[in-house]
Short mmCIF file of C-alpha atoms and ligand atoms in Angstrom, two decimals:
data_model
loop_
_atom_site.label_atom_id
_atom_site.label_comp_id
_atom_site.label_asym_id
_atom_site.label_seq_id
_atom_site.Cartn_x
_atom_site.Cartn_y
_atom_site.Cartn_z
CA MET I 14 -4.70 11.06 -43.04
CA ALA I 15 -7.31 13.65 -43.43
CA GLU I 16 -9.04 14.37 -40.57
CA THR I 17 -12.63 13.09 -40.50
CA ILE I 18 -15.55 14.67 -39.21
CA LEU I 19 -18.96 12.28 -38.01
CA ILE I 20 -22.02 14.11 -39.03
CA THR I 21 -25.62 12.62 -37.40
CA GLY I 22 -27.99 13.97 -38.64
CA GLY I 23 -26.89 15.34 -41.65
CA ALA I 24 -30.00 14.17 -43.76
CA GLY I 25 -31.78 15.83 -41.79
CA PHE I 26 -32.36 20.06 -41.42
CA ILE I 27 -29.74 21.71 -39.83
CA GLY I 28 -27.49 18.89 -40.78
CA SER I 29 -27.30 19.49 -43.77
CA HIS I 30 -26.07 23.30 -43.56
CA VAL I 31 -23.56 21.76 -41.18
CA VAL I 32 -22.31 19.88 -43.94
CA ASP I 33 -22.55 22.80 -46.45
CA VAL I 34 -20.40 24.96 -43.64
CA VAL I 35 -17.66 22.54 -43.01
CA LEU I 36 -17.37 20.73 -47.42
CA ALA I 37 -16.16 24.72 -47.76
CA LYS I 38 -14.40 25.53 -44.83
CA GLU I 39 -12.55 22.18 -44.43
CA PRO I 40 -11.19 21.59 -47.60
CA ALA I 41 -8.63 18.94 -46.28
CA CYS I 42 -12.27 17.11 -44.13
CA ARG I 43 -13.70 13.96 -44.72
CA VAL I 44 -17.28 14.53 -43.69
CA VAL I 45 -19.45 11.37 -43.04
CA VAL I 46 -23.32 11.76 -42.55
CA LEU I 47 -24.25 8.96 -40.50
CA ASP I 48 -28.63 9.70 -41.13
CA SER I 49 -31.30 6.80 -40.83
CA LEU I 50 -33.02 8.63 -43.13
CA SER I 51 -36.28 8.73 -40.77
CA TYR I 52 -39.07 10.49 -41.90
CA SER I 53 -37.21 13.43 -41.12
CA GLY I 54 -33.93 12.61 -42.86
CA PHE I 55 -33.81 13.10 -46.81
CA LEU I 56 -31.44 12.23 -48.69
CA GLY I 57 -31.86 15.17 -52.17
CA ASN I 58 -30.55 17.47 -48.72
CA LEU I 59 -27.21 16.30 -49.25
CA VAL I 60 -27.58 16.19 -53.26
CA GLN I 61 -24.96 18.73 -53.74
CA HIS I 62 -22.14 16.85 -52.13
CA THR I 63 -22.05 13.18 -53.99
CA ASP I 64 -20.50 13.55 -55.93
CA ASN I 65 -17.65 15.04 -54.14
CA PRO I 66 -15.18 12.58 -52.98
CA ARG I 67 -14.64 14.09 -49.41
CA PHE I 68 -18.06 13.59 -49.02
CA THR I 69 -19.38 9.71 -48.18
CA PHE I 70 -23.51 9.22 -46.47
CA VAL I 71 -23.53 6.05 -43.78
CA GLN I 72 -27.52 4.70 -43.89
CA GLY I 73 -28.10 4.27 -40.44
CA ASP I 74 -29.47 4.02 -36.22
CA ILE I 75 -27.48 6.02 -33.80
CA GLN I 76 -29.28 3.26 -31.79
CA ASP I 77 -26.82 0.40 -33.65
CA GLY I 78 -23.90 -0.22 -31.61
CA PRO I 79 -22.58 -2.65 -33.64
CA LEU I 80 -23.20 0.37 -37.34
CA VAL I 81 -21.22 2.55 -35.22
CA GLU I 82 -18.67 0.61 -34.09
CA ASP I 83 -18.50 -0.51 -38.12
CA LEU I 84 -18.49 3.27 -39.22
CA PHE I 85 -15.52 4.83 -36.08
CA GLN I 86 -12.83 1.48 -37.37
CA GLN I 87 -13.59 2.46 -41.43
CA HIS I 88 -13.30 6.03 -41.04
CA GLN I 89 -11.76 7.13 -37.31
CA PRO I 90 -13.61 10.16 -37.40
CA THR I 91 -11.39 12.97 -34.94
CA ARG I 92 -15.17 14.75 -33.88
CA VAL I 93 -17.90 14.12 -34.16
CA TYR I 94 -21.03 16.62 -34.49
CA HIS I 95 -23.89 14.24 -33.06
CA LEU I 96 -27.30 16.28 -34.19
CA ALA I 97 -29.18 13.20 -34.75
CA ALA I 98 -32.20 13.22 -32.81
CA GLU I 99 -36.46 13.12 -32.75
CA SER I 100 -36.93 16.89 -33.03
CA HIS I 101 -40.91 17.49 -33.24
CA VAL I 102 -42.36 18.61 -29.86
CA ASP I 103 -46.00 18.12 -30.79
CA LYS I 104 -44.60 14.49 -32.52
CA SER I 105 -43.01 13.57 -28.62
CA ILE I 106 -46.66 14.78 -26.91
CA VAL I 107 -47.98 11.37 -29.53
CA ALA I 108 -45.33 9.11 -29.38
CA PRO I 109 -42.89 9.58 -26.38
CA LEU I 110 -40.58 6.31 -26.68
CA ALA I 111 -39.25 7.73 -29.93
CA PHE I 112 -38.08 10.21 -28.05
CA VAL I 113 -36.18 8.32 -25.54
CA ASN I 114 -34.79 6.03 -27.55
CA THR I 115 -33.37 8.05 -30.53
CA ASN I 116 -32.39 10.92 -28.58
CA VAL I 117 -31.51 9.60 -24.96
CA VAL I 118 -30.17 5.85 -26.27
CA GLY I 119 -28.40 7.00 -29.22
CA THR I 120 -26.43 9.57 -27.84
CA ALA I 121 -25.32 7.26 -25.24
CA THR I 122 -23.92 4.61 -28.27
CA LEU I 123 -22.68 7.31 -29.99
CA LEU I 124 -20.58 8.39 -26.19
CA ASN I 125 -19.44 4.88 -26.60
CA ALA I 126 -18.01 4.35 -29.74
CA CYS I 127 -16.25 7.45 -28.79
CA LEU I 128 -14.85 6.30 -25.21
CA LYS I 129 -13.49 3.14 -27.25
CA HIS I 130 -11.77 4.50 -30.56
CA TRP I 131 -10.95 7.81 -29.80
CA ASP I 132 -7.16 7.31 -28.02
CA LYS I 133 -6.35 9.80 -24.00
CA SER I 134 -3.41 11.31 -25.86
CA ALA I 135 -5.61 12.59 -28.79
CA TYR I 136 -7.76 14.18 -26.58
CA THR I 137 -6.97 17.65 -27.22
CA HIS I 138 -7.71 17.27 -30.97
CA ASN I 139 -10.61 15.16 -30.33
CA ARG I 140 -13.94 16.76 -30.13
CA PHE I 141 -18.36 15.31 -29.41
CA LEU I 142 -20.00 18.63 -30.22
CA HIS I 143 -23.66 18.10 -28.75
CA VAL I 144 -26.46 19.69 -30.05
CA SER I 145 -28.92 20.36 -27.82
CA THR I 146 -32.23 23.95 -27.96
CA ASP I 147 -32.71 26.21 -25.58
CA GLU I 148 -36.20 24.25 -24.31
CA VAL I 149 -34.15 22.19 -21.98
CA TYR I 150 -34.13 25.53 -19.16
CA GLY I 151 -38.47 24.90 -19.86
CA ALA I 152 -40.61 28.66 -19.93
CA LEU I 153 -40.12 32.00 -19.16
CA GLY I 154 -43.01 34.09 -18.82
CA PRO I 155 -42.73 38.08 -20.61
CA GLU I 156 -39.03 39.25 -18.99
CA GLY I 157 -35.82 37.17 -18.76
CA GLN I 158 -33.48 34.90 -20.78
CA PHE I 159 -32.27 32.15 -20.55
CA THR I 160 -27.83 32.10 -19.49
CA GLU I 161 -25.17 28.65 -19.42
CA THR I 162 -26.03 28.82 -15.65
CA THR I 163 -30.09 27.98 -15.35
CA ALA I 164 -31.20 25.02 -14.64
CA TYR I 165 -32.70 22.73 -16.43
CA ASP I 166 -36.70 22.26 -16.32
CA PRO I 167 -37.77 20.21 -19.45
CA ARG I 168 -42.13 20.69 -20.43
CA SER I 169 -42.34 18.68 -22.80
CA PRO I 170 -40.93 15.13 -23.13
CA TYR I 171 -39.31 15.86 -26.27
CA SER I 172 -36.96 18.25 -24.45
CA ALA I 173 -37.81 15.33 -21.14
CA SER I 174 -34.90 13.61 -23.66
CA LYS I 175 -32.43 16.58 -24.93
CA ALA I 176 -32.33 17.24 -21.56
CA GLY I 177 -31.38 13.53 -20.54
CA SER I 178 -28.84 13.65 -23.23
CA ASP I 179 -27.10 16.76 -22.05
CA HIS I 180 -26.66 15.87 -18.88
CA LEU I 181 -25.25 12.47 -20.38
CA VAL I 182 -22.69 14.24 -22.37
CA ARG I 183 -22.17 16.26 -19.71
CA ALA I 184 -21.40 13.17 -17.27
CA TYR I 185 -19.19 11.58 -19.56
CA TYR I 186 -16.59 14.50 -19.89
CA HIS I 187 -16.64 14.19 -15.78
CA THR I 188 -15.69 10.77 -15.63
CA TYR I 189 -13.91 9.26 -18.80
CA GLY I 190 -12.34 12.87 -19.76
CA LEU I 191 -14.06 12.58 -22.43
CA PRO I 192 -13.93 16.33 -25.34
CA THR I 193 -17.42 16.79 -24.83
CA ILE I 194 -18.87 20.55 -25.74
CA VAL I 195 -22.96 21.26 -25.31
CA THR I 196 -24.74 24.00 -27.21
CA ASN I 197 -28.02 24.28 -26.51
CA CYS I 198 -29.66 26.67 -29.38
CA SER I 199 -33.33 28.75 -30.22
CA ASN I 200 -35.71 27.69 -32.40
CA ASN I 201 -33.92 27.52 -36.60
CA TYR I 202 -35.66 28.10 -40.04
CA GLY I 203 -34.60 28.77 -42.86
CA PRO I 204 -34.23 25.66 -46.65
CA ARG I 205 -34.88 21.60 -46.26
CA GLN I 206 -37.13 22.27 -42.62
CA HIS I 207 -39.56 19.93 -42.43
CA PRO I 208 -42.96 21.77 -42.80
CA GLU I 209 -43.96 20.02 -39.86
CA LYS I 210 -42.39 23.30 -38.09
CA LEU I 211 -43.58 26.66 -37.62
CA ILE I 212 -42.51 28.53 -40.25
CA PRO I 213 -42.47 25.87 -43.39
CA LEU I 214 -45.87 24.66 -42.57
CA VAL I 215 -46.96 28.02 -42.80
CA ILE I 216 -45.30 29.32 -45.83
CA SER I 217 -46.10 25.13 -47.74
CA ASN I 218 -50.09 25.98 -46.81
CA LEU I 219 -49.65 29.86 -47.89
CA LEU I 220 -48.26 27.84 -51.16
CA GLU I 221 -51.56 26.13 -50.94
CA GLY I 222 -54.26 28.56 -50.10
CA LYS I 223 -54.85 26.41 -46.38
CA PRO I 224 -56.08 27.03 -43.18
CA LEU I 225 -52.97 28.30 -41.57
CA PRO I 226 -52.90 26.56 -38.13
CA VAL I 227 -52.07 29.16 -34.71
CA TYR I 228 -51.92 27.31 -31.64
CA GLY I 229 -54.61 29.14 -29.51
CA LYS I 230 -53.60 32.56 -29.04
CA GLY I 231 -50.69 33.37 -31.19
CA THR I 232 -49.33 34.96 -27.53
CA ASN I 233 -46.22 32.31 -27.42
CA VAL I 234 -42.94 33.61 -27.97
CA ARG I 235 -39.72 32.17 -29.87
CA ASP I 236 -36.26 33.16 -30.75
CA TRP I 237 -35.46 33.12 -33.95
CA LEU I 238 -31.95 32.43 -35.54
CA TRP I 239 -31.47 31.64 -39.56
CA VAL I 240 -30.62 28.39 -40.04
CA THR I 241 -26.23 28.57 -41.69
CA GLU I 242 -26.09 30.90 -38.82
CA HIS I 243 -26.55 28.44 -36.86
CA ALA I 244 -24.35 25.95 -38.75
CA GLN I 245 -21.26 28.33 -38.37
CA ALA I 246 -21.25 29.28 -34.63
CA LEU I 247 -21.90 25.10 -34.13
CA HIS I 248 -18.43 24.80 -36.36
CA LEU I 249 -16.88 27.37 -34.10
CA VAL I 250 -17.58 25.80 -30.64
CA ALA I 251 -15.86 22.65 -32.32
CA ALA I 252 -12.66 23.68 -34.05
CA GLN I 253 -12.41 27.37 -30.52
CA GLY I 254 -14.78 26.15 -28.07
CA THR I 255 -13.05 24.97 -24.81
CA PRO I 256 -14.32 20.66 -23.37
CA GLY I 257 -16.56 20.67 -20.64
CA GLU I 258 -18.23 23.77 -21.84
CA THR I 259 -21.48 24.75 -22.23
CA TYR I 260 -22.21 27.10 -25.07
CA LEU I 261 -25.72 29.32 -25.84
CA ILE I 262 -26.77 29.72 -29.64
CA GLY I 263 -29.65 32.37 -30.44
CA GLY I 264 -30.48 34.46 -32.96
CA ASN I 265 -31.57 37.47 -30.27
CA ASN I 266 -34.31 38.05 -32.27
CA GLU I 267 -37.84 36.97 -30.10
CA ARG I 268 -41.08 37.66 -31.68
CA SER I 269 -44.26 36.41 -30.77
CA ASN I 270 -45.89 32.92 -33.39
CA LEU I 271 -48.92 35.62 -34.43
CA GLU I 272 -46.13 38.04 -35.80
CA VAL I 273 -44.71 35.44 -37.00
CA VAL I 274 -47.15 34.39 -39.18
CA HIS I 275 -48.73 38.52 -40.02
CA MET I 276 -44.78 38.22 -41.82
CA LEU I 277 -45.18 35.36 -43.78
CA CYS I 278 -48.42 36.36 -44.92
CA ALA I 279 -47.42 39.94 -45.74
CA ILE I 280 -44.71 38.08 -47.49
CA ALA I 281 -47.10 35.85 -49.59
CA ASP I 282 -49.46 38.66 -51.03
CA ASP I 283 -46.86 40.70 -52.06
CA VAL I 284 -44.97 37.83 -53.47
CA LEU I 285 -47.42 36.57 -54.85
CA GLY I 286 -48.99 39.76 -56.18
CA LYS I 287 -51.98 39.24 -53.93
CA ASP I 288 -53.94 42.61 -52.58
CA PRO I 289 -52.47 43.30 -48.98
CA GLY I 290 -54.72 41.16 -46.42
CA THR I 291 -55.08 38.17 -48.37
CA SER I 292 -53.19 36.05 -47.44
CA GLN I 293 -53.85 37.07 -43.29
CA LYS I 294 -58.07 35.75 -43.78
CA LEU I 295 -56.54 32.43 -43.55
CA ILE I 296 -54.96 32.08 -40.30
CA HIS I 297 -57.35 29.09 -38.19
CA TYR I 298 -56.99 29.34 -34.73
CA VAL I 299 -56.76 25.66 -33.04
CA THR I 300 -56.40 24.05 -29.55
CA ASP I 301 -53.60 24.31 -27.95
CA ARG I 302 -50.75 22.51 -27.77
CA PRO I 303 -50.88 20.46 -24.87
CA GLY I 304 -47.84 22.13 -22.07
CA HIS I 305 -46.26 24.83 -24.48
CA ASP I 306 -44.05 26.24 -23.60
CA PHE I 307 -45.45 29.62 -23.24
CA ARG I 308 -41.41 32.07 -24.17
CA TYR I 309 -37.65 30.76 -24.19
CA ALA I 310 -35.11 33.55 -24.58
CA LEU I 311 -31.29 33.28 -24.51
CA ASP I 312 -28.31 35.93 -23.21
CA THR I 313 -26.02 34.81 -26.23
CA GLN I 314 -22.59 36.91 -24.38
CA LYS I 315 -20.72 33.63 -23.23
CA ILE I 316 -19.76 33.29 -27.33
CA ALA I 317 -19.52 36.29 -28.61
CA ALA I 318 -17.29 37.03 -26.23
CA HIS I 319 -14.83 34.15 -26.26
CA LEU I 320 -15.87 32.64 -29.21
CA GLY I 321 -16.88 36.18 -31.50
CA TRP I 322 -20.24 35.11 -33.13
CA GLN I 323 -23.15 36.84 -33.08
CA PRO I 324 -26.28 36.00 -35.55
CA THR I 325 -25.99 38.94 -38.21
CA LEU I 326 -29.58 38.41 -40.88
CA ALA I 327 -32.88 40.48 -40.49
CA PHE I 328 -35.79 38.64 -39.92
CA ALA I 329 -37.42 39.83 -42.55
CA ASP I 330 -34.80 38.75 -44.81
CA GLY I 331 -33.94 35.66 -44.23
CA LEU I 332 -38.05 34.96 -43.98
CA ARG I 333 -38.27 36.36 -47.40
CA GLN I 334 -35.31 34.03 -48.38
CA THR I 335 -36.90 30.89 -46.65
CA PHE I 336 -39.86 31.94 -48.61
CA ASN I 337 -38.24 32.29 -51.79
CA TRP I 338 -36.62 29.33 -50.99
CA TYR I 339 -39.93 27.13 -50.83
CA LEU I 340 -41.49 28.70 -53.56
CA HIS I 341 -38.94 27.87 -56.25
CA ASN I 342 -38.19 24.29 -54.95
CA PRO I 343 -41.86 22.32 -55.18
CA GLU I 344 -40.75 18.83 -55.91
CA TRP I 345 -38.42 18.87 -52.36
CA LEU I 346 -41.94 19.71 -51.11
CA ALA I 347 -43.64 17.61 -53.01
CA ALA I 348 -41.51 14.87 -51.85
CA VAL I 349 -40.70 15.22 -48.35
CA LYS I 350 -45.68 15.55 -47.65
CA SER I 351 -45.48 12.14 -50.24
CA GLY I 352 -44.82 8.21 -49.40
CA GLU I 353 -41.41 6.67 -47.82
CA TYR I 354 -40.93 11.10 -46.40
CA ALA I 355 -44.63 11.79 -45.48
CA SER I 356 -45.20 13.05 -41.88
CA TRP I 357 -45.37 11.10 -39.03
CA TYR I 358 -49.01 11.91 -37.92
CA GLU I 359 -49.90 10.68 -41.12
CA LEU I 360 -47.56 7.41 -40.69
CA GLN I 361 -48.18 6.63 -37.83
CA TYR I 362 -52.08 8.20 -37.52
CA GLY I 363 -53.67 9.30 -40.55
CA ALA I 364 -54.26 12.46 -39.27
CA ARG I 365 -52.91 15.53 -37.13
CA PRO I 366 -52.53 15.15 -33.95
CA ALA I 367 -55.99 16.06 -31.89
CA PHE I 368 -54.92 18.51 -30.64
CA GLN I 369 -55.33 19.86 -34.58
CA PRO I 370 -58.27 20.52 -35.85
P1 NAD N 420 -34.60 17.09 -38.26
O1 NAD N 420 -35.82 16.24 -37.46
O2 NAD N 420 -34.57 17.80 -39.85
O3 NAD N 420 -33.74 16.08 -38.28
C1 NAD N 420 -32.74 14.88 -37.92
C2 NAD N 420 -32.37 13.78 -38.57
O4 NAD N 420 -31.67 13.09 -37.79
C3 NAD N 420 -32.76 13.81 -39.66
O5 NAD N 420 -31.71 13.38 -41.21
C4 NAD N 420 -33.21 12.10 -38.85
O6 NAD N 420 -33.38 10.86 -39.82
C5 NAD N 420 -32.12 11.78 -38.46
N1 NAD N 420 -32.36 10.75 -37.33
C6 NAD N 420 -33.79 10.64 -35.97
N2 NAD N 420 -33.62 9.60 -35.19
C7 NAD N 420 -32.64 8.73 -36.67
C8 NAD N 420 -31.58 7.66 -35.43
N3 NAD N 420 -32.30 6.90 -35.27
N4 NAD N 420 -30.63 7.35 -36.23
C9 NAD N 420 -29.77 7.86 -37.20
N5 NAD N 420 -30.03 9.43 -37.69
C10 NAD N 420 -31.74 9.58 -36.82
O7 NAD N 420 -34.19 17.91 -36.77
P2 NAD N 420 -33.46 19.61 -37.40
O8 NAD N 420 -34.05 20.61 -36.39
O9 NAD N 420 -32.22 19.62 -38.21
O10 NAD N 420 -32.32 18.91 -35.35
C11 NAD N 420 -31.23 18.70 -35.52
C12 NAD N 420 -30.52 18.68 -34.14
O11 NAD N 420 -30.55 20.10 -33.90
C13 NAD N 420 -31.61 18.25 -33.20
O12 NAD N 420 -30.43 17.51 -32.60
C14 NAD N 420 -32.11 18.74 -32.14
O13 NAD N 420 -32.82 18.49 -31.21
C15 NAD N 420 -31.51 20.23 -33.01
N6 NAD N 420 -32.34 21.40 -32.50
C16 NAD N 420 -33.11 21.80 -33.42
C17 NAD N 420 -33.58 23.12 -33.32
C18 NAD N 420 -34.17 23.53 -34.46
O14 NAD N 420 -34.63 24.96 -34.72
N7 NAD N 420 -34.63 22.54 -35.75
C19 NAD N 420 -32.87 23.56 -32.04
C20 NAD N 420 -32.63 23.63 -31.71
C21 NAD N 420 -31.74 22.56 -31.32
P1 TYD N 421 -41.96 24.53 -34.35
O1 TYD N 421 -42.09 24.69 -35.40
O2 TYD N 421 -43.29 22.95 -33.42
O3 TYD N 421 -41.15 24.16 -33.05
P2 TYD N 421 -41.70 24.73 -31.40
O4 TYD N 421 -42.48 23.83 -30.64
O5 TYD N 421 -39.37 23.78 -30.77
O6 TYD N 421 -40.37 25.63 -30.46
O7 TYD N 421 -43.35 25.50 -33.29
C1 TYD N 421 -43.09 27.04 -32.82
C2 TYD N 421 -43.53 27.61 -31.75
O8 TYD N 421 -45.32 27.76 -32.77
C3 TYD N 421 -44.70 26.74 -31.05
O9 TYD N 421 -45.17 27.77 -29.65
C4 TYD N 421 -45.91 26.18 -31.42
C5 TYD N 421 -46.11 27.06 -32.26
N1 TYD N 421 -47.13 26.55 -33.93
C6 TYD N 421 -48.28 26.52 -33.90
O10 TYD N 421 -48.82 27.78 -33.69
N2 TYD N 421 -48.88 26.06 -35.58
C7 TYD N 421 -48.47 25.87 -35.92
O11 TYD N 421 -48.93 24.30 -36.57
C8 TYD N 421 -46.89 24.31 -35.59
C9 TYD N 421 -46.40 23.32 -36.04
C10 TYD N 421 -46.61 25.47 -34.15
#
């Protein structure tokens, strides 16, 4: 029987790129996506696969034990790539419980299903790949990098909930021998990212001529990785990584937020035929995010040395591709911002969080 990979959160940003990579690279594999289609999940992200007989979509919540149980019975996945999550720091500041429920309880529900359905004799082949974030390691000053052995120090409800799920995943490896692997990645960018996040928010506002909100002074630093390169790294880690291990995945591409916004403004001026410097006038400094982590940076030598992976796409090229994707997909942006797929703050609070204008 063809091998089946369960991809949770496959209708989201990174998950949909992982589906693309797996279906393209593994012609014998079936892919089952489990996604609740929360505000950040969009079936349109998977429309390119709807006619593929090797692709199945299941709408459901990862916390729903009986539903997960049925899915394992019916599809018998031998590998799980777990990406379903509440993923936005700002939302976690105003609605932390949703993060505990999905990220911690949901992860435990999936781990329990693997324990129940996977025979120990198949553990050499089975994999539970847990996709996590570099934010679990806390915040860096201007110097230094996180490594796989840096002590956890999460500072937002988002990163705390991801840290909790990482600990659970490792506990299932140590306690039950479940073949789990954890990856911690830096900030992703590229097509299909929800416009609540910095890069698509800035692009969307540039396209509409709206103010570009920069938190604080814009000096906070993030390491940016092209989403397809992350998706390829995840598939590689699942196939060739060692159970019980952790792999950091990063772009070796640190930028201050202001630098990113300036680059996007220059791209917008160029692509939209405006005088250089026009778009920068839209930059609007707003009240900082509470507890805003200053800097993240990763030492990615382990994945390079053990699995031969390293990022290659130049940031300037990736940003331009991203800008052009949003420019040429206005229906996607409109759908994401409207009705059933409206942003969480509009759905729940009727406005942006208090620390924004
Ligand atoms: P996303 O918000 O775009 O997608 C999350 C997906 O999970 C959505 O499709 C959503 O509908 C689904 N989902 C949410 N709650 C669910 C639930 N209870 N049951 C089933 N499905 C549910 O997020 P993303 O940016 O694609 O991130 C994917 C994963 O990668 C997350 O685990 C995140 O922590 C991790 N990660 C993200 C980044 C980044 O820069 N975006 C970096 C490192 C790690
Ligand atoms: P974000 O995309 O939310 O990712 P994360 O907080 O997980 O790193 O934010 C990236 C950086 O951009 C972060 O330092 C916060 C900042 N930011 C702004 O300055 N303005 C905004 O409107 C948003 C959403 C983020």
